Coordinates of C-alpha atoms in Angstrom, one line a residue:
X1 CA 68.6 -36.8 38.7
X2 CA 71.4 -35.1 36.7
X3 CA 72.1 -32.5 39.4
X4 CA 72.4 -35.2 42.0
X5 CA 74.9 -37.1 39.8
X6 CA 76.9 -33.9 39.4
X7 CA 76.9 -33.2 43.2
X8 CA 78.0 -36.7 43.9
X9 CA 80.8 -36.4 41.3
X10 CA 82.0 -33.2 43.0
X11 CA 81.5 -34.6 46.5
X12 CA 79.1 -31.8 47.4
X13 CA 76.0 -31.7 49.6
X14 CA 72.9 -30.9 47.5
X15 CA 70.1 -28.6 48.7
X16 CA 67.1 -28.4 46.3
X17 CA 64.9 -25.4 46.4
X18 CA 61.5 -25.2 44.6
X19 CA 61.6 -21.9 42.7
X20 CA 58.9 -20.7 40.3
X21 CA 60.2 -21.3 36.8
X22 CA 59.7 -17.7 35.7
X23 CA 61.7 -16.6 38.7
X24 CA 64.7 -18.9 38.3
X25 CA 67.0 -16.3 36.7
X26 CA 66.0 -13.7 39.2
X27 CA 66.8 -16.1 42.1
X28 CA 70.3 -16.6 40.5
X29 CA 70.8 -12.9 40.2
X30 CA 69.8 -12.3 43.8
X31 CA 72.0 -15.1 45.1
X32 CA 69.1 -17.1 46.4
X33 CA 70.3 -20.2 44.5
X34 CA 73.7 -21.2 43.0
X35 CA 72.5 -23.2 40.0
X36 CA 69.2 -23.5 38.1
X37 CA 68.3 -26.7 36.3
X38 CA 64.7 -27.1 35.1
X39 CA 64.4 -27.6 31.4
X40 CA 66.1 -24.3 30.8
X41 CA 66.8 -23.8 27.1
X42 CA 69.6 -21.4 26.1
X43 CA 68.3 -18.1 24.5
X44 CA 70.0 -14.8 23.9
X45 CA 67.5 -13.1 26.2
X46 CA 68.4 -15.4 29.1
X47 CA 72.1 -15.1 28.3
X48 CA 71.9 -11.4 29.0
X49 CA 71.0 -12.2 32.6
X50 CA 73.0 -15.4 33.5
X51 CA 75.7 -17.7 32.2
X52 CA 75.1 -21.2 30.9
X53 CA 77.0 -24.4 31.3
X54 CA 77.6 -26.8 28.5
X55 CA 74.5 -28.3 26.9
X56 CA 73.4 -31.6 28.4
X57 CA 70.4 -32.4 26.2
X58 CA 69.0 -31.3 22.9
X59 CA 65.2 -31.5 22.5
X60 CA 63.7 -31.7 19.0
X61 CA 60.2 -31.1 17.7
X62 CA 58.4 -33.2 15.1
X63 CA 55.4 -32.3 12.9
X64 CA 53.2 -35.1 11.8
X65 CA 50.2 -35.3 9.4
X66 CA 47.7 -37.9 8.4
X67 CA 49.5 -40.8 6.6
X68 CA 48.0 -40.0 3.2
X69 CA 48.7 -36.3 3.5
X70 CA 50.8 -34.5 0.9
X71 CA 51.8 -31.7 3.3
X72 CA 55.5 -30.8 3.4
X73 CA 56.8 -28.2 5.9
X74 CA 60.3 -26.8 5.6
X75 CA 59.9 -23.5 7.5
X76 CA 58.0 -22.2 10.5
X77 CA 56.2 -19.7 8.4
X78 CA 54.7 -22.5 6.2
X79 CA 52.7 -23.7 9.3
X80 CA 50.5 -20.5 9.2
X81 CA 48.4 -21.9 6.4
X82 CA 47.5 -25.1 8.2
X83 CA 45.2 -26.1 11.1
X84 CA 47.8 -27.0 13.8
X85 CA 47.2 -29.1 16.9
X86 CA 49.3 -28.7 20.0
X87 CA 49.1 -29.9 23.6
X88 CA 48.0 -27.3 26.2
X89 CA 50.9 -25.8 28.2
X90 CA 53.6 -27.3 25.9
X91 CA 56.6 -25.4 24.6
X92 CA 55.1 -25.7 21.2
X93 CA 51.9 -23.9 22.1
X94 CA 54.0 -21.1 23.5
X95 CA 56.3 -21.1 20.5
X96 CA 53.4 -20.9 17.9
X97 CA 51.6 -18.2 19.9
X98 CA 54.7 -16.0 20.0
X99 CA 56.1 -16.8 16.6
X100 CA 53.0 -16.9 14.4
X101 CA 49.8 -15.9 16.2
X102 CA 51.1 -12.8 18.0
X103 CA 52.7 -11.6 14.8
X104 CA 49.6 -11.9 12.8
X105 CA 51.0 -14.5 10.4
X106 CA 48.6 -17.2 11.6
X107 CA 45.0 -16.8 12.4
X108 CA 44.2 -17.7 16.0
X109 CA 41.4 -20.0 14.6
X110 CA 44.2 -22.2 13.0
X111 CA 45.7 -23.1 16.4
X112 CA 43.9 -26.1 18.0
X113 CA 44.9 -26.7 21.7
X114 CA 44.2 -30.1 23.3
X115 CA 44.5 -31.3 26.9
X116 CA 46.5 -34.4 25.7
X117 CA 47.9 -35.7 22.5
X118 CA 45.5 -38.7 21.8
X119 CA 42.5 -36.4 21.0
X120 CA 44.7 -34.4 18.7
X121 CA 45.8 -37.5 16.8
X122 CA 42.2 -38.7 16.6
X123 CA 41.2 -35.4 15.0
X124 CA 44.2 -35.6 12.7
X125 CA 43.0 -39.0 11.4
X126 CA 39.6 -37.6 10.9
X127 CA 41.1 -34.6 9.1
X128 CA 39.6 -32.1 11.5
X129 CA 43.1 -30.6 11.7
X130 CA 46.1 -30.8 9.3
X131 CA 49.2 -31.3 11.5
X132 CA 50.2 -31.9 15.1
X133 CA 53.4 -30.7 16.7
X134 CA 55.0 -32.7 19.5
X135 CA 58.3 -34.0 20.8
X136 CA 60.2 -36.3 18.4
X137 CA 59.9 -39.4 20.7
X138 CA 56.1 -39.7 20.7
X139 CA 56.0 -38.6 17.1
X140 CA 58.3 -41.5 16.1
X141 CA 55.9 -44.0 17.9
X142 CA 52.9 -42.7 16.0
X143 CA 54.8 -42.9 12.7
X144 CA 56.1 -46.4 13.3
X145 CA 52.5 -47.5 14.3
X146 CA 51.3 -46.2 10.9
X147 CA 48.9 -43.6 12.3
X148 CA 50.9 -40.6 11.2
X149 CA 53.4 -39.3 8.7
X150 CA 56.4 -37.2 9.6
X151 CA 56.4 -34.0 7.6
X152 CA 59.0 -31.9 9.4
X153 CA 61.3 -32.0 12.4
X154 CA 63.9 -29.8 14.0
X155 CA 62.2 -26.5 13.4
X156 CA 62.4 -25.6 17.1
X157 CA 65.4 -27.4 18.6
X158 CA 66.0 -26.5 22.2
X159 CA 69.4 -26.7 23.8
X160 CA 69.1 -27.4 27.6
X161 CA 71.8 -26.4 30.0
X162 CA 72.2 -25.3 33.6
X163 CA 72.3 -21.6 34.5
X164 CA 74.7 -20.0 36.9
X165 CA 75.1 -16.3 38.1
X166 CA 76.7 -14.0 35.6
X167 CA 80.5 -14.1 35.9
X168 CA 80.5 -17.2 38.1
X169 CA 83.2 -18.7 35.8
X170 CA 84.8 -21.0 38.4
X171 CA 81.4 -22.6 39.3
X172 CA 80.5 -22.9 35.6
X173 CA 83.8 -24.6 34.7
X174 CA 83.6 -26.9 37.7
X175 CA 80.1 -28.1 36.6
X176 CA 81.3 -28.4 33.0
X177 CA 84.2 -30.6 34.1
X178 CA 81.8 -32.9 36.1
X179 CA 79.3 -32.9 33.2
X180 CA 82.1 -34.0 30.8
X181 CA 83.1 -36.9 33.1
X182 CA 79.4 -38.1 33.3
X183 CA 79.0 -37.8 29.5
X184 CA 82.3 -39.7 28.9
X185 CA 81.0 -42.5 31.3
X186 CA 77.7 -42.4 29.4
X187 CA 75.8 -41.7 32.6
X188 CA 74.0 -38.7 31.1
X189 CA 72.8 -40.9 28.2
X190 CA 71.7 -43.5 30.7
X191 CA 69.7 -40.9 32.6
X192 CA 68.1 -39.7 29.3
X193 CA 66.9 -43.2 28.5
X194 CA 65.7 -43.8 32.0
X195 CA 63.6 -40.7 32.4
X196 CA 62.6 -40.0 28.8
X197 CA 60.9 -42.5 26.4
X198 CA 64.0 -42.6 24.2
X199 CA 66.5 -45.2 23.1
X200 CA 70.1 -44.5 22.3
X201 CA 69.5 -43.9 18.6
X202 CA 66.9 -41.2 19.4
X203 CA 69.1 -39.1 21.6
X204 CA 70.2 -36.0 19.6
X205 CA 74.0 -35.4 19.4
X206 CA 75.2 -32.4 21.4
X207 CA 76.1 -29.3 19.4
X208 CA 79.5 -27.6 19.7
X209 CA 79.6 -25.4 22.8
X210 CA 79.0 -21.8 21.7
X211 CA 77.7 -19.3 24.2
X212 CA 74.9 -17.2 22.6
X213 CA 75.4 -13.5 22.1
X214 CA 73.3 -11.7 24.8
X215 CA 70.6 -9.4 23.6
X216 CA 71.0 -5.7 24.0
X217 CA 67.5 -5.2 25.4
X218 CA 67.4 -3.0 28.5
X219 CA 67.7 -4.9 31.8
X220 CA 64.8 -4.7 34.3
X221 CA 65.0 -1.8 36.8
X222 CA 64.5 -4.3 39.7
X223 CA 64.3 -8.0 40.3
X224 CA 61.4 -9.8 42.0
X225 CA 62.3 -12.3 44.7
X226 CA 60.7 -14.1 47.6
X227 CA 61.7 -16.5 50.4
X228 CA 59.4 -18.7 52.4
X229 CA 60.2 -18.3 56.1
X230 CA 59.3 -21.7 57.4
X231 CA 61.3 -24.8 58.4
X232 CA 60.8 -27.9 56.5
X233 CA 59.8 -26.4 53.1
X234 CA 61.3 -28.7 50.5
X235 CA 61.3 -29.3 46.8
X236 CA 60.5 -33.0 47.4
X237 CA 56.8 -33.4 48.4
X238 CA 57.4 -37.1 49.2
X239 CA 59.2 -36.2 52.5
X240 CA 56.7 -33.6 53.7
X241 CA 54.6 -34.6 56.7
X242 CA 51.0 -33.6 55.8
X243 CA 48.6 -32.0 58.2
X244 CA 45.8 -34.4 59.1
X245 CA 42.3 -32.8 58.9
X246 CA 38.8 -34.2 58.9
X247 CA 36.8 -34.1 55.7
X248 CA 35.3 -30.6 55.0
X249 CA 37.2 -29.0 57.8
X250 CA 37.8 -25.3 57.4
X251 CA 41.3 -24.1 58.3
X252 CA 43.7 -21.2 57.9
X253 CA 47.3 -21.5 56.7
X254 CA 49.7 -18.8 57.6
X255 CA 52.4 -18.1 54.9
X256 CA 55.3 -15.9 56.1
X257 CA 57.6 -14.7 53.3
X258 CA 60.4 -12.2 52.9
X259 CA 60.7 -9.8 49.9
X260 CA 64.2 -11.0 49.0
X261 CA 64.2 -9.0 45.7
X262 CA 64.8 -5.4 44.9
X263 CA 61.3 -4.6 43.7
X264 CA 58.8 -3.3 46.3
X265 CA 55.5 -5.2 46.4
X266 CA 52.1 -3.4 46.1
X267 CA 48.5 -4.5 45.9
X268 CA 49.1 -6.0 42.4
X269 CA 51.3 -8.7 43.9
X270 CA 49.7 -11.9 45.2
X271 CA 50.1 -15.4 46.5
X272 CA 48.3 -17.7 44.0
X273 CA 47.6 -21.3 43.5
X274 CA 50.0 -22.9 41.0
X275 CA 48.8 -26.6 40.9
X276 CA 48.4 -29.8 42.9
X277 CA 48.5 -33.5 42.8
X278 CA 44.7 -33.6 42.2
X279 CA 42.2 -30.9 41.2
X280 CA 40.8 -30.9 44.8
X281 CA 44.2 -29.9 46.1
X282 CA 43.3 -26.3 45.8
X283 CA 41.0 -26.8 48.8
X284 CA 38.8 -23.8 47.8
X285 CA 41.8 -21.5 48.2
X286 CA 41.8 -18.3 46.2
X287 CA 44.6 -15.8 45.3
X288 CA 45.5 -13.5 48.2
X289 CA 46.7 -10.0 47.2
X290 CA 49.2 -8.0 49.2
X291 CA 47.6 -5.4 51.5
X292 CA 49.6 -2.2 51.5
X293 CA 53.3 -2.3 50.4
X294 CA 56.2 -4.6 51.2
X295 CA 59.7 -3.1 50.8
X296 CA 62.8 -5.1 49.9
X297 CA 64.0 -7.3 52.8
X298 CA 60.7 -6.8 54.6
X299 CA 58.6 -9.7 55.8
X300 CA 54.9 -10.2 55.1
X301 CA 52.2 -12.7 56.3
X302 CA 49.6 -14.1 53.9
X303 CA 46.6 -16.0 55.2
X304 CA 45.1 -18.8 53.1
X305 CA 41.5 -19.7 54.0
X306 CA 41.2 -23.4 52.9
X307 CA 38.7 -26.3 53.3
X308 CA 39.9 -29.9 53.5
X309 CA 38.4 -32.0 50.7
X310 CA 35.5 -34.3 51.6
X311 CA 37.0 -37.4 50.0
X312 CA 39.8 -39.3 51.9
X313 CA 43.3 -39.0 50.4
X314 CA 46.6 -37.0 50.3
X315 CA 46.3 -33.5 48.8
X316 CA 49.4 -31.5 48.0
X317 CA 49.1 -28.0 46.6
X318 CA 51.8 -25.6 45.4
X319 CA 51.4 -21.9 45.9
X320 CA 53.6 -19.2 44.4
X321 CA 54.1 -15.4 44.4
X322 CA 53.1 -13.4 41.3
X323 CA 53.8 -9.8 40.4
X324 CA 51.4 -7.3 38.8
X325 CA 52.0 -8.8 35.3
X326 CA 51.1 -12.3 36.5
X327 CA 54.7 -13.5 36.4
X328 CA 55.6 -16.0 39.1
X329 CA 58.8 -15.7 41.1
X330 CA 60.4 -16.7 44.4
X331 CA 60.4 -19.9 46.4
X332 CA 57.2 -22.0 45.9
X333 CA 55.2 -23.1 48.9
X334 CA 53.8 -26.6 49.5
X335 CA 50.6 -27.1 51.4
X336 CA 50.0 -30.8 52.2
X337 CA 46.9 -32.2 53.8
X338 CA 45.8 -35.8 54.6
X339 CA 42.1 -36.5 54.9
X340 CA 41.8 -39.9 56.7
X341 CA 39.1 -42.4 55.9
X342 CA 36.2 -41.8 58.3
X343 CA 35.3 -44.7 60.6
X344 CA 32.2 -46.6 59.8
X345 CA 29.4 -45.1 61.9
X346 CA 27.6 -47.4 64.3
X347 CA 23.8 -46.6 63.9
X348 CA 22.0 -45.9 67.0
X349 CA 18.5 -47.2 67.5
X350 CA 15.9 -44.5 66.8
X351 CA 13.4 -44.1 69.7
X352 CA 9.9 -44.8 68.7
X353 CA 8.9 -41.4 69.8
X354 CA 11.1 -39.7 67.1
X355 CA 9.7 -39.0 63.6
X356 CA 10.8 -41.0 60.6
X357 CA 13.3 -38.7 58.8
X358 CA 14.8 -39.5 55.4
X359 CA 17.3 -36.8 54.2
X360 CA 19.7 -37.4 51.2
X361 CA 21.6 -35.6 48.4
X362 CA 22.4 -37.0 44.9
X363 CA 26.1 -35.9 45.1
X364 CA 28.2 -34.8 48.1
X365 CA 31.2 -33.4 46.1
X366 CA 31.0 -31.1 43.1
X367 CA 32.9 -28.5 41.1
X368 CA 32.1 -24.9 41.4
X369 CA 29.2 -24.0 39.2
X370 CA 27.5 -27.4 39.5
X371 CA 24.3 -28.1 41.4
X372 CA 23.0 -30.9 43.6
X373 CA 19.5 -32.1 44.5
X374 CA 18.3 -32.7 48.1
X375 CA 15.5 -35.1 48.9
X376 CA 13.6 -35.6 52.1
X377 CA 10.6 -37.4 53.5
X378 CA 9.4 -36.6 57.0
X379 CA 6.2 -37.9 58.7
X380 CA 4.4 -37.2 62.0
X381 CA 5.8 -33.7 62.6
X382 CA 4.6 -30.2 63.0
X383 CA 7.0 -28.3 60.7
X384 CA 10.0 -28.8 58.4
X385 CA 12.7 -26.3 57.5
X386 CA 15.5 -26.6 54.9
X387 CA 18.5 -24.2 54.8
X388 CA 22.2 -23.8 54.5
X389 CA 24.1 -23.0 57.7
X390 CA 24.1 -19.2 58.1
X391 CA 20.9 -18.8 56.1
X392 CA 17.4 -18.0 57.3
X393 CA 15.3 -21.0 57.9
X394 CA 12.8 -21.7 55.1
X395 CA 9.7 -23.7 55.6
X396 CA 9.2 -26.7 53.2
X397 CA 6.9 -29.6 52.7
X398 CA 7.3 -32.9 54.6
X399 CA 7.9 -34.8 51.3
X400 CA 9.9 -32.4 49.1
X401 CA 13.1 -31.7 47.2
X402 CA 15.3 -28.7 46.4
X403 CA 18.2 -28.0 44.0
X404 CA 21.1 -25.9 45.3
X405 CA 24.3 -24.7 43.7
X406 CA 26.8 -23.9 46.5
X407 CA 29.9 -22.0 45.5
X408 CA 31.9 -23.2 48.5
X409 CA 31.9 -26.2 50.7
X410 CA 28.5 -25.9 52.6
X411 CA 26.6 -27.7 55.3
X412 CA 22.9 -27.9 54.7
X413 CA 20.4 -28.7 57.5
X414 CA 16.9 -30.2 57.6
X415 CA 15.3 -29.0 60.8
X416 CA 12.2 -30.9 62.0
X417 CA 9.8 -29.7 64.7
X418 CA 8.1 -32.6 66.4
X419 CA 4.5 -32.6 67.7
X420 CA 5.8 -32.0 71.2
X421 CA 7.8 -29.0 69.9
X422 CA 11.1 -30.9 70.2
X423 CA 13.7 -30.1 67.5
X424 CA 15.6 -32.6 65.4
X425 CA 18.3 -31.5 62.9
X426 CA 19.9 -33.6 60.2
X427 CA 23.0 -32.3 58.3
X428 CA 24.6 -33.0 54.9
X429 CA 27.9 -31.3 53.8
X430 CA 28.5 -30.7 50.1
X431 CA 32.1 -30.3 49.2
X432 CA 32.9 -27.8 46.4
X433 CA 36.1 -27.9 44.3
X434 CA 36.8 -24.3 43.5
X435 CA 39.7 -25.2 41.3
X436 CA 40.1 -23.8 37.8
X437 CA 36.5 -24.1 36.8
X438 CA 35.9 -24.1 33.0
X439 CA 35.8 -20.6 31.5
X440 CA 34.6 -19.9 28.0
X441 CA 37.0 -17.1 27.0
X442 CA 35.8 -16.9 23.5
X443 CA 32.9 -18.2 21.4
X444 CA 32.4 -16.4 18.1
X445 CA 30.4 -17.0 15.0
X446 CA 31.5 -15.3 11.8
X447 CA 29.5 -13.9 10.1
X448 CA 27.2 -13.3 13.0
X449 CA 23.5 -12.3 13.0
X450 CA 21.4 -13.1 10.0
X451 CA 22.8 -15.1 7.1
X452 CA 21.5 -16.3 3.7
X453 CA 20.2 -19.8 3.2
X454 CA 23.1 -22.3 2.8
X455 CA 25.6 -19.6 3.7
X456 CA 28.5 -21.0 5.8
X457 CA 29.8 -19.7 9.1
X458 CA 32.9 -20.2 11.1
X459 CA 32.7 -21.0 14.8
X460 CA 35.8 -20.2 16.9
X461 CA 36.2 -20.9 20.6
X462 CA 38.7 -20.9 23.5
X463 CA 38.1 -22.6 26.9
X464 CA 40.3 -22.4 29.9
X465 CA 40.4 -24.0 33.3
X466 CA 40.0 -27.7 34.3
X467 CA 38.2 -29.3 31.3
X468 CA 37.8 -33.0 30.9
X469 CA 35.6 -33.0 27.8
X470 CA 34.3 -30.5 25.3
X471 CA 31.5 -30.9 22.8
X472 CA 30.3 -28.5 20.1
X473 CA 26.6 -28.8 19.4
X474 CA 24.0 -27.2 17.1
X475 CA 20.3 -27.3 18.3
X476 CA 21.2 -30.3 20.4
X477 CA 23.0 -32.1 17.6
X478 CA 26.6 -32.9 18.2
X479 CA 29.0 -31.3 15.7
X480 CA 32.3 -32.2 17.4
X481 CA 32.7 -34.6 20.4
X482 CA 35.9 -34.3 22.3
X483 CA 36.7 -30.9 20.6
X484 CA 40.0 -29.1 21.5
X485 CA 40.1 -26.4 24.1
X486 CA 40.9 -23.9 21.4
X487 CA 39.9 -24.2 17.7
X488 CA 37.4 -23.5 15.0
X489 CA 34.9 -25.3 12.9

């Protein structure tokens, strides 16, 4: 919204490009974009690569504890002694991992990572954790509601600004001039209140404009960059015309890109799924590595093998390029698919000569790693076979059931041989969401092995992927319902 206001103020046409966040500075250096604005905070490391405009917003952290807590935090280092809750993927998780966990000041078991804030606040009230770190706006709501106590704020203030290529002084000054006009007219403050849950009193005052001293760290030997060579790619998914596919349809998407950077690509580079509007938007797609090498300015064609979801709806997936270190870069690619609602089938009368076949499954859409149960009842036939398409037929009983755990969207068939040797086949397709299935990265007990009677142990865990609920149990007894994705007990 802000960049649109600035473009209007300057009378310029605006073209938005969806670039991977980690590749924004590289895109500026390569001349792929003119301005970067995407919650970019000013840091000395970034200032070594690009120049920044004046600050347009200051974000502030807040640390809350249980209302009756006596905890007081004045420095970041003091957090190391507490059990700290954060939201997964937030700037605060990244900040604590880099500042305290990676340096060894804080035990990894003291960092509790939640999918959303409400479970963290629940555990705070139950004293399962000591403090929670979040933005100042939601923290103020919890404090005003009496469910939390503010114990610190402003330990990790972030100054957000737009980035421009190094040395682009005229562009930077022009943007600063337009930004000053918008701030004087209070349009920036209005946008802040419109798009953030803040009122005027909660907006932090802008600091004096001081460009940070760049770091003296060595610059990278080359810069990664990638351009998607297709018409109609846009940063606004609302104007993309989706491809209409039937439920469960297998299809291949060609992605042609150009290596617009200065680094050659090898087999460690890949096109990977970055996210979507629903978990099923990944459409069973997996990361595709580069075959061979791709020199700078050379084109390359990726092939994504995808399967349309089985449920009707709009599915929009974002794919991005990643280098050998897993760092994303270049222009992001949108794959949009519309699965229409299937028409209600009109049943056809079953001739009296055909056998009575009942074939069903308990679920037709699952996540990878889950199983389904098939049931059938067939009478007045010679033989019955149950199998997945592509498998060898396996003989089964006329009244029977089977449990199967498909790893991809699969069509299963029940083949019935009638008494006159005629063959009747019934089909059921089970859709499989191969999104980020839950992965248990860590589950430790310390001390492990044999312990003395009444001796205590510490359980530590970390779970990644798409997780909706986590429960810690002991011999079937629940110890922690709705546990965080990372924590200890």
